[in-house]
CSV table of N, CA, C and O in Angstrom, one decimal:
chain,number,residue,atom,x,y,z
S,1,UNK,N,0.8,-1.2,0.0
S,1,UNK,CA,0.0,0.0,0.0
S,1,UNK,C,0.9,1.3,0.0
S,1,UNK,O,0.4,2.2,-0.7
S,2,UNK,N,1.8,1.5,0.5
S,2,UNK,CA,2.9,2.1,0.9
S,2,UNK,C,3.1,2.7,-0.3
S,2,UNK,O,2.8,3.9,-0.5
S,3,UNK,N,3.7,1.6,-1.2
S,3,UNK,CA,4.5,1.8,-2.6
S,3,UNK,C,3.5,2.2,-3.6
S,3,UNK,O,4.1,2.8,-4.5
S,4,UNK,N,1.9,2.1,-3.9
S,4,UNK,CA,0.7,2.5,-4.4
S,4,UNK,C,0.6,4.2,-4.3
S,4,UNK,O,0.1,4.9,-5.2
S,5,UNK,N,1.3,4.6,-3.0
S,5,UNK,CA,0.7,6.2,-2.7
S,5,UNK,C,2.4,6.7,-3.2
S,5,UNK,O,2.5,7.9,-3.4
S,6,UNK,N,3.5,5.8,-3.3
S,6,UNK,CA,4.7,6.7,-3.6
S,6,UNK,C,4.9,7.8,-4.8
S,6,UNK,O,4.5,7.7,-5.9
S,7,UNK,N,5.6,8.8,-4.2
S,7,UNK,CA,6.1,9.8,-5.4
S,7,UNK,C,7.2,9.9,-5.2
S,7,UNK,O,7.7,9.6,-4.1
S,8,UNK,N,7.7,10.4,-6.2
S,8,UNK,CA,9.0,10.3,-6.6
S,8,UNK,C,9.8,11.5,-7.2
S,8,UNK,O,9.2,12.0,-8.1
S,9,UNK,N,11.0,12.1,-6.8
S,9,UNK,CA,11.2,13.1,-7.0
S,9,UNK,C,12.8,13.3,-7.1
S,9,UNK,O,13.3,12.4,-6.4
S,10,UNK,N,13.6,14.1,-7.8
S,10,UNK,CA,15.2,14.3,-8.0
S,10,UNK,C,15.7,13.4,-8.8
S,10,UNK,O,16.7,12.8,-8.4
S,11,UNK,N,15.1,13.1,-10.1
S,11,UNK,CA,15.4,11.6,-11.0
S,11,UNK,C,15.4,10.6,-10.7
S,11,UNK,O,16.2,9.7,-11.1
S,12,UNK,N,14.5,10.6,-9.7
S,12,UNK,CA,13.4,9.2,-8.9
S,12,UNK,C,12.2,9.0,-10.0
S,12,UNK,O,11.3,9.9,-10.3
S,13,UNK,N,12.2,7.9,-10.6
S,13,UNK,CA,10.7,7.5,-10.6
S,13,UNK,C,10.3,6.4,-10.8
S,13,UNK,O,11.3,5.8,-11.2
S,14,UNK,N,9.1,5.6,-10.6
S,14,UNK,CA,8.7,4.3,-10.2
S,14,UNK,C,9.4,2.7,-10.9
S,14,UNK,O,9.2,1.6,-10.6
S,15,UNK,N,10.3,3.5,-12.0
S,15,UNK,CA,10.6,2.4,-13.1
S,15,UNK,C,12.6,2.5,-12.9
S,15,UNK,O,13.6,1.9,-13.5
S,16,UNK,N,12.5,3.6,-11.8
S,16,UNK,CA,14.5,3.6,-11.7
S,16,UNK,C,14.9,2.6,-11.0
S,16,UNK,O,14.4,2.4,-10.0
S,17,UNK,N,15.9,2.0,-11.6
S,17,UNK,CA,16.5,0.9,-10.8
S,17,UNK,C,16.9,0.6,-9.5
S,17,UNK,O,17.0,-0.5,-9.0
S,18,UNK,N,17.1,2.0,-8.9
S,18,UNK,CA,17.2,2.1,-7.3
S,18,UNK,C,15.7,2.1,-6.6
S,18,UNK,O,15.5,1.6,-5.5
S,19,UNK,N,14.8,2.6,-7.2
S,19,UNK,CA,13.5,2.4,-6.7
S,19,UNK,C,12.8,1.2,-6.9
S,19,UNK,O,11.8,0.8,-6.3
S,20,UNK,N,13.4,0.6,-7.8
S,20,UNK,CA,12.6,-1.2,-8.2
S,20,UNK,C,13.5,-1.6,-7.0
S,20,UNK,O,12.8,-1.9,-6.0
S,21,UNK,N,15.1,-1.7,-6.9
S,21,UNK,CA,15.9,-2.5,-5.6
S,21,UNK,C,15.3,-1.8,-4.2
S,21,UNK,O,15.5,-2.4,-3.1
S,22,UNK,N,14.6,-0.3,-4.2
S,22,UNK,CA,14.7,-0.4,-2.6
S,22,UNK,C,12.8,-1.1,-2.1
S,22,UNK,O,12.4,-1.4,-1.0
S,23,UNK,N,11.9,-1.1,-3.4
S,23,UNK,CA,11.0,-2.0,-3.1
S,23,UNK,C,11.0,-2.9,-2.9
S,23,UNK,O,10.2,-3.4,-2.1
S,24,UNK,N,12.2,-3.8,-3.4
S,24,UNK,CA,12.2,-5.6,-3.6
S,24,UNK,C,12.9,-5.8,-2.2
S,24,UNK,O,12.8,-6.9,-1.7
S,25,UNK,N,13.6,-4.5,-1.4
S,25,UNK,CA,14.5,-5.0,-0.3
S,25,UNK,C,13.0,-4.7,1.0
S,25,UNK,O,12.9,-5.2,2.1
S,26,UNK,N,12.2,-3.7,0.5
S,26,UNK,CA,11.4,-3.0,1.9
S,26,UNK,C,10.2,-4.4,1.5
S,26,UNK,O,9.5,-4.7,2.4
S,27,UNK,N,10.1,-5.0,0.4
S,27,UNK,CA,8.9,-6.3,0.6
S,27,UNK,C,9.3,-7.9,1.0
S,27,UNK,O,8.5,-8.8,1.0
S,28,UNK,N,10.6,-7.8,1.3
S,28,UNK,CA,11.4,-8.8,1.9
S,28,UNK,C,12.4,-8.8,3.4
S,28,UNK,O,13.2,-9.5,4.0
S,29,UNK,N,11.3,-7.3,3.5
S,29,UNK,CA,12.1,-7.3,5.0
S,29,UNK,C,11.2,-8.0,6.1
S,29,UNK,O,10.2,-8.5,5.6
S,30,UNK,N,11.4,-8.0,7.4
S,30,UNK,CA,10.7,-9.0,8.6
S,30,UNK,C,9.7,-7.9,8.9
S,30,UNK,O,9.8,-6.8,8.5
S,31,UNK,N,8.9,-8.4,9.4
S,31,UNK,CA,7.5,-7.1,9.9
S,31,UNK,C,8.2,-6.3,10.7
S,31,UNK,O,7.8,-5.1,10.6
S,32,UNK,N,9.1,-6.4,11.6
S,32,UNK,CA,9.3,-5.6,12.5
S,32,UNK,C,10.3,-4.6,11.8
S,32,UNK,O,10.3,-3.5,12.1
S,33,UNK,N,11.2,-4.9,10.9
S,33,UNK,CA,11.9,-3.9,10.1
S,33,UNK,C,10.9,-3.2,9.4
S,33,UNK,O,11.3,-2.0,9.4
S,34,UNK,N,9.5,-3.5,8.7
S,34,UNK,CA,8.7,-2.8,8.1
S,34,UNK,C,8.1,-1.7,8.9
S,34,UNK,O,7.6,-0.7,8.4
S,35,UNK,N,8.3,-1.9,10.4
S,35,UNK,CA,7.3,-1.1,11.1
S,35,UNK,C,8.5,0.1,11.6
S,35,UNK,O,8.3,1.3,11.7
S,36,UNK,N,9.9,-0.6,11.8
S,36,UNK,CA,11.0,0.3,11.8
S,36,UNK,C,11.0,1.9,11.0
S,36,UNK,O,10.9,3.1,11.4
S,37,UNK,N,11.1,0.9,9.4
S,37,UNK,CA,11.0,1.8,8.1
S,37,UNK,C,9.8,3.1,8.5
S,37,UNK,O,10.0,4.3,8.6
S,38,UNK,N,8.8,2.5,8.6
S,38,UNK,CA,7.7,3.4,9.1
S,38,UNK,C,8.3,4.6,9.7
S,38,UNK,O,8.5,5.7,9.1
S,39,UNK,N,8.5,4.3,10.7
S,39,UNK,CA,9.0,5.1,12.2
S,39,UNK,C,9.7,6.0,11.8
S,39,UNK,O,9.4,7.1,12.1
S,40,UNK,N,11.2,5.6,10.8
S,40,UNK,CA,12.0,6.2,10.6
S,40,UNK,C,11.5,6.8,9.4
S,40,UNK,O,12.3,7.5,8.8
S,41,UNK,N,10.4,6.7,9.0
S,41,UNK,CA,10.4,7.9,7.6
S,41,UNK,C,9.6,8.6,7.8
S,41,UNK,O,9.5,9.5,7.0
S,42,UNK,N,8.3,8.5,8.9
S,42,UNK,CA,7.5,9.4,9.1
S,42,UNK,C,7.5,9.8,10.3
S,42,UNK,O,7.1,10.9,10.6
S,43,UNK,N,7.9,8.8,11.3
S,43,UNK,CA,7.7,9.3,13.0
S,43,UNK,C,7.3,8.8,13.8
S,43,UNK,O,7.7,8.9,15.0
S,44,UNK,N,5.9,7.6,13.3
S,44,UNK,CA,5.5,7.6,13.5
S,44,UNK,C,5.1,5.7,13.5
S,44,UNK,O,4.9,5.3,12.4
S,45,UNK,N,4.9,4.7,14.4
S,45,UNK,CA,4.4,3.2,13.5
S,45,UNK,C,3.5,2.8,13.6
S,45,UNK,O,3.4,1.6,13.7
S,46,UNK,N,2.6,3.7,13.5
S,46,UNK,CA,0.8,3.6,13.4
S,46,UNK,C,0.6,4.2,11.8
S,46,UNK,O,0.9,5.2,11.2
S,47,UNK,N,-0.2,3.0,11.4
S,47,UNK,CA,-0.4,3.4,10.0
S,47,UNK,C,-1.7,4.6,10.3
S,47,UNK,O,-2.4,4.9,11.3
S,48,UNK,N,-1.7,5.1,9.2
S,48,UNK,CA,-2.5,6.4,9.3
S,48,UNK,C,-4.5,5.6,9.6
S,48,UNK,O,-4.8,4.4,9.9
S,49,UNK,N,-5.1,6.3,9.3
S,49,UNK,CA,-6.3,5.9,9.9
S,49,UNK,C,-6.7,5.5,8.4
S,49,UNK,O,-7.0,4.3,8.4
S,50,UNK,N,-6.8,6.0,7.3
S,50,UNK,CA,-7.1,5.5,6.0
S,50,UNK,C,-6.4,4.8,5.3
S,50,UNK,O,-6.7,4.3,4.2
S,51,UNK,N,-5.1,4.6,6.0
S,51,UNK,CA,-4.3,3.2,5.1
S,51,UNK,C,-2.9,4.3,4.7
S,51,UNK,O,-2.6,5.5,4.6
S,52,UNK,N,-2.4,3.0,4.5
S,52,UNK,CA,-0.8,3.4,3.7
S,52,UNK,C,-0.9,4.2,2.2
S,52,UNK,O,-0.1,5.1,1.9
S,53,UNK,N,-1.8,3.8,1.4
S,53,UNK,CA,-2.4,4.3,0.6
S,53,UNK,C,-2.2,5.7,0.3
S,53,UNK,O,-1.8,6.3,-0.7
S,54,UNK,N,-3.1,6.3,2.0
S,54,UNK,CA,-3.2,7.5,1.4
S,54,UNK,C,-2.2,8.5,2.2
S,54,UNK,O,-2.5,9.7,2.4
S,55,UNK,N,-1.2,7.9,2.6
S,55,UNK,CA,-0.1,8.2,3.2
S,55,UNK,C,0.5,9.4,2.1
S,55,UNK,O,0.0,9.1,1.0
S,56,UNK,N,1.1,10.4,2.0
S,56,UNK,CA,1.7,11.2,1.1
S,56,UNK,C,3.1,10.6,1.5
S,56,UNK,O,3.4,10.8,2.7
S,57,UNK,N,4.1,10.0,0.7
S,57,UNK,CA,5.4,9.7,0.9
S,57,UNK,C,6.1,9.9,-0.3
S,57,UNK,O,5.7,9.4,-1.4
S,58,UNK,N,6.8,10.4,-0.2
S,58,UNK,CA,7.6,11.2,-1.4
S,58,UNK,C,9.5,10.5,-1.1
S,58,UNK,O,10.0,11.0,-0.1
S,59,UNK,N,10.2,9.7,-1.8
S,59,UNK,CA,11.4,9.6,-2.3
S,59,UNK,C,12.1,10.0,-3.1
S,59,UNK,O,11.9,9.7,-4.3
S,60,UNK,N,13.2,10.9,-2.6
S,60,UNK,CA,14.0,11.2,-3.5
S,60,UNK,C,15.4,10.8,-3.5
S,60,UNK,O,15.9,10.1,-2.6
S,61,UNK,N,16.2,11.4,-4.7
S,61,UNK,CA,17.1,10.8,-5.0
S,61,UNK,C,18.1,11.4,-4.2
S,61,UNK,O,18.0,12.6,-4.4
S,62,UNK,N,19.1,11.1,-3.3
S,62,UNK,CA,20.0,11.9,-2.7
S,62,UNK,C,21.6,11.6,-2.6
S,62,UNK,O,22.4,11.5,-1.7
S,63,UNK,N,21.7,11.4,-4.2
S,63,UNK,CA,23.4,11.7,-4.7
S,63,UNK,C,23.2,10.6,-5.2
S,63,UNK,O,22.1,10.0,-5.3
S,64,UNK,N,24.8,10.3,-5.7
S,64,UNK,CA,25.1,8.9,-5.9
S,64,UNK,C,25.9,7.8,-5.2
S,64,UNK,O,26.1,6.6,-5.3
S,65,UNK,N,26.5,8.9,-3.9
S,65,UNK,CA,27.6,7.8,-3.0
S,65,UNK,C,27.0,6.8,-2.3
S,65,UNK,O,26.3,7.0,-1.3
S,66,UNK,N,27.2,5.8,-2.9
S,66,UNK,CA,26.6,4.7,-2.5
S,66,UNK,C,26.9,4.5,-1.1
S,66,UNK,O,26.1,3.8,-0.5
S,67,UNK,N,27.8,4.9,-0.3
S,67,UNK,CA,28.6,5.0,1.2
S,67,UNK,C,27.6,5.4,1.9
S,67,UNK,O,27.4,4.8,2.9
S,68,UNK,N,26.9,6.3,1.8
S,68,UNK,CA,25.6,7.2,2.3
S,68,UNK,C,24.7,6.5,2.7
S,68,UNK,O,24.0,5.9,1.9
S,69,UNK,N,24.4,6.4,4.5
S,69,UNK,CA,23.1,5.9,4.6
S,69,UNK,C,21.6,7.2,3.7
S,69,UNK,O,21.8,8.3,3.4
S,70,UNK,N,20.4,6.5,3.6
S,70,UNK,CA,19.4,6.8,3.8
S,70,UNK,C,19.4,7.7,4.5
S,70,UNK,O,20.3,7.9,5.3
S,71,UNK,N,18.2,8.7,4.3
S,71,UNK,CA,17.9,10.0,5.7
S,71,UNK,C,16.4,10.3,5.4
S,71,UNK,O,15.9,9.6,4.5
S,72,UNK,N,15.9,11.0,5.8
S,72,UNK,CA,14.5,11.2,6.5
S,72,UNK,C,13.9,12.5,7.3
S,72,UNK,O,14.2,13.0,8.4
S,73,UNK,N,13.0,13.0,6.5
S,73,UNK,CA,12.5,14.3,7.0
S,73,UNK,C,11.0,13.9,7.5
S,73,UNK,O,9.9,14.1,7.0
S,74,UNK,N,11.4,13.4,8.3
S,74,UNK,CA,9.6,12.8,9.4
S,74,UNK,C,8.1,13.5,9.0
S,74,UNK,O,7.0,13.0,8.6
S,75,UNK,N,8.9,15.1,9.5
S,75,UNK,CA,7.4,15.7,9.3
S,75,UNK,C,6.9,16.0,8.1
S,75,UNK,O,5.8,16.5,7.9
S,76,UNK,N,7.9,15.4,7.0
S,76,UNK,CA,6.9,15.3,5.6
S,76,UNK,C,7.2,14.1,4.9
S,76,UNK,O,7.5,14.1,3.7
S,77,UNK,N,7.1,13.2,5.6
S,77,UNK,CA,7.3,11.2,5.2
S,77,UNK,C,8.3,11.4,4.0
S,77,UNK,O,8.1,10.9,2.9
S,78,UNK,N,9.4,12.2,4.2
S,78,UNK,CA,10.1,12.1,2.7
S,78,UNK,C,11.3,11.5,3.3
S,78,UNK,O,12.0,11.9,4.3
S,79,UNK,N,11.7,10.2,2.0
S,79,UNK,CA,13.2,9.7,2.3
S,79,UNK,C,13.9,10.1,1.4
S,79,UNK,O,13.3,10.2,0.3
S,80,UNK,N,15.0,10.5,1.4
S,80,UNK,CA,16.0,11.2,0.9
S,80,UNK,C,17.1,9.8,0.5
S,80,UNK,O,18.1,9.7,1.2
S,81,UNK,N,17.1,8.8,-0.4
S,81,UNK,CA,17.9,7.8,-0.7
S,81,UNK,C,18.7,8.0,-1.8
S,81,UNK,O,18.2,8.4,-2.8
S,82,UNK,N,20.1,7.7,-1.6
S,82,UNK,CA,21.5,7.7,-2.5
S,82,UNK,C,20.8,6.8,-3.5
S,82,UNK,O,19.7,6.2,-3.3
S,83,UNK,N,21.4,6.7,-4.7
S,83,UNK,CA,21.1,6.0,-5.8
S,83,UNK,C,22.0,4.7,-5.9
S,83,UNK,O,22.9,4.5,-6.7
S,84,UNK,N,21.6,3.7,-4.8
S,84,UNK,CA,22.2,2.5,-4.4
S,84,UNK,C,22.4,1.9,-6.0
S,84,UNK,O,21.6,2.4,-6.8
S,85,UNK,N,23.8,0.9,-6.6
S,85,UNK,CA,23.3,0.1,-7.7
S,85,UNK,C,23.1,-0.9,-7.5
S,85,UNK,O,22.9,-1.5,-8.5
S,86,UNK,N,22.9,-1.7,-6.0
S,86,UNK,CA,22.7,-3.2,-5.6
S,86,UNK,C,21.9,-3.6,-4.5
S,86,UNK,O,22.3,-3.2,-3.5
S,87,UNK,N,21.0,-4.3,-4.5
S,87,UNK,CA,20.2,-4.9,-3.6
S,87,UNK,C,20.8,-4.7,-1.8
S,87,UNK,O,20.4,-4.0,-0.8
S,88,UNK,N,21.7,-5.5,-2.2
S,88,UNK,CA,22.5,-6.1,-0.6
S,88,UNK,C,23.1,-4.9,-0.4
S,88,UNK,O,23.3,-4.8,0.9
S,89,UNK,N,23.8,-3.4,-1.3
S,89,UNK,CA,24.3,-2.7,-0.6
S,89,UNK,C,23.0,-1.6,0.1
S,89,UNK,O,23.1,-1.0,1.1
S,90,UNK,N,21.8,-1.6,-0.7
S,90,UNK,CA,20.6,-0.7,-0.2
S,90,UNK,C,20.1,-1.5,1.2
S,90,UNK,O,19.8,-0.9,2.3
S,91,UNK,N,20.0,-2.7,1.0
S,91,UNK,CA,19.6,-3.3,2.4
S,91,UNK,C,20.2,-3.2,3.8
S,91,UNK,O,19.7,-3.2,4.9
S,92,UNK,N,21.6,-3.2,3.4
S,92,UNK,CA,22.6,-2.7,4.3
S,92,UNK,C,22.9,-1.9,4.6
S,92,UNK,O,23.5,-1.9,5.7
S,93,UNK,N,22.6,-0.5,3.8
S,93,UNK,CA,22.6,1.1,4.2
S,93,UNK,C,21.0,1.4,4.8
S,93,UNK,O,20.8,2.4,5.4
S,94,UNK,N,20.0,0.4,4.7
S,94,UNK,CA,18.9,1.5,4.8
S,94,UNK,C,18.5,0.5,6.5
S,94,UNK,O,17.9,1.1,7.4
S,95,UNK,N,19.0,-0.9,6.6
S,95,UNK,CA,18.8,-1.8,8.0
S,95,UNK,C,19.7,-0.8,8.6
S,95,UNK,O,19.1,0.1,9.3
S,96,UNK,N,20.9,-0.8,8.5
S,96,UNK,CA,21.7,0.7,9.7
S,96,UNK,C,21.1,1.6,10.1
S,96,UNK,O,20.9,1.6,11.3
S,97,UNK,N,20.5,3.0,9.0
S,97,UNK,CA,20.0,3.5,8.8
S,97,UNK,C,18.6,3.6,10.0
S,97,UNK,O,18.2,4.5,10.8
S,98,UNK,N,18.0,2.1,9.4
S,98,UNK,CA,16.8,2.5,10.6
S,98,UNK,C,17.1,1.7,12.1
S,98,UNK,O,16.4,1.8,13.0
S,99,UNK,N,18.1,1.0,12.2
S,99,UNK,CA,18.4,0.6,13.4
S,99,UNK,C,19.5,1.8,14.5
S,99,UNK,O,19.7,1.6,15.7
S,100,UNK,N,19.9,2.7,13.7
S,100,UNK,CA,20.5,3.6,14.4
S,100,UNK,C,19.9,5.0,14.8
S,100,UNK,O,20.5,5.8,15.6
S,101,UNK,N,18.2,5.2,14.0
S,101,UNK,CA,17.2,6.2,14.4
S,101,UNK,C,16.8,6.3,15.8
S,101,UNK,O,16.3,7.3,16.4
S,102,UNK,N,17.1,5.2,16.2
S,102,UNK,CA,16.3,4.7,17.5
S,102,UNK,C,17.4,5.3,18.6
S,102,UNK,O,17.2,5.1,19.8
């Protein structure tokens, strides 16, 4: 539902290759990393009252150094993600990423 309401922004969009790898990594993660991701991109781990859907979540592109964790501006569900070129290295910047928010 999540990925239904996404927009995309900074030569992000639904068909870029970093956006297909960081979908295939956030629909194979454990529920409780799902609820993580939540947390850390909006604030919050209560889905909204009308669904994920209608969540406004906006991704953008933020460089290319793949070295770069993920980041996150809460009060407007926007993630700000490097243009990973590989599964295992986006899973591994964005698992840090939300295990170090906390």
């Amino acid at each position: 539902a999540l990925e239904r309401g996404a927009t995309y922004e900074d030569g992000f969009g639904k068909d870029h290759h970093t956006i297909r790898l960081f979908w295939e990594v956030v629909h194979g993660l454990e529920q409780e990393y799902k609820r993580k991701l939540l947390i850390f991109t909006t604030g919050s781990d209560r889905v909204p009252i009308r669904g994920l859907s209608n969540l406004r979540f906006v991704i953008s592109r933020n460089g290319s150094d793949e070295s770069r964790l993920p980041s996150a501006h809460t009060c407007f569900n926007h993630l700000l993600l490097p243009e990973y070129t590989s599964a295992e290295t986006l899973r591994q910047c964005l698992l840090t990423a939300i295990r170090e928010c906390e």
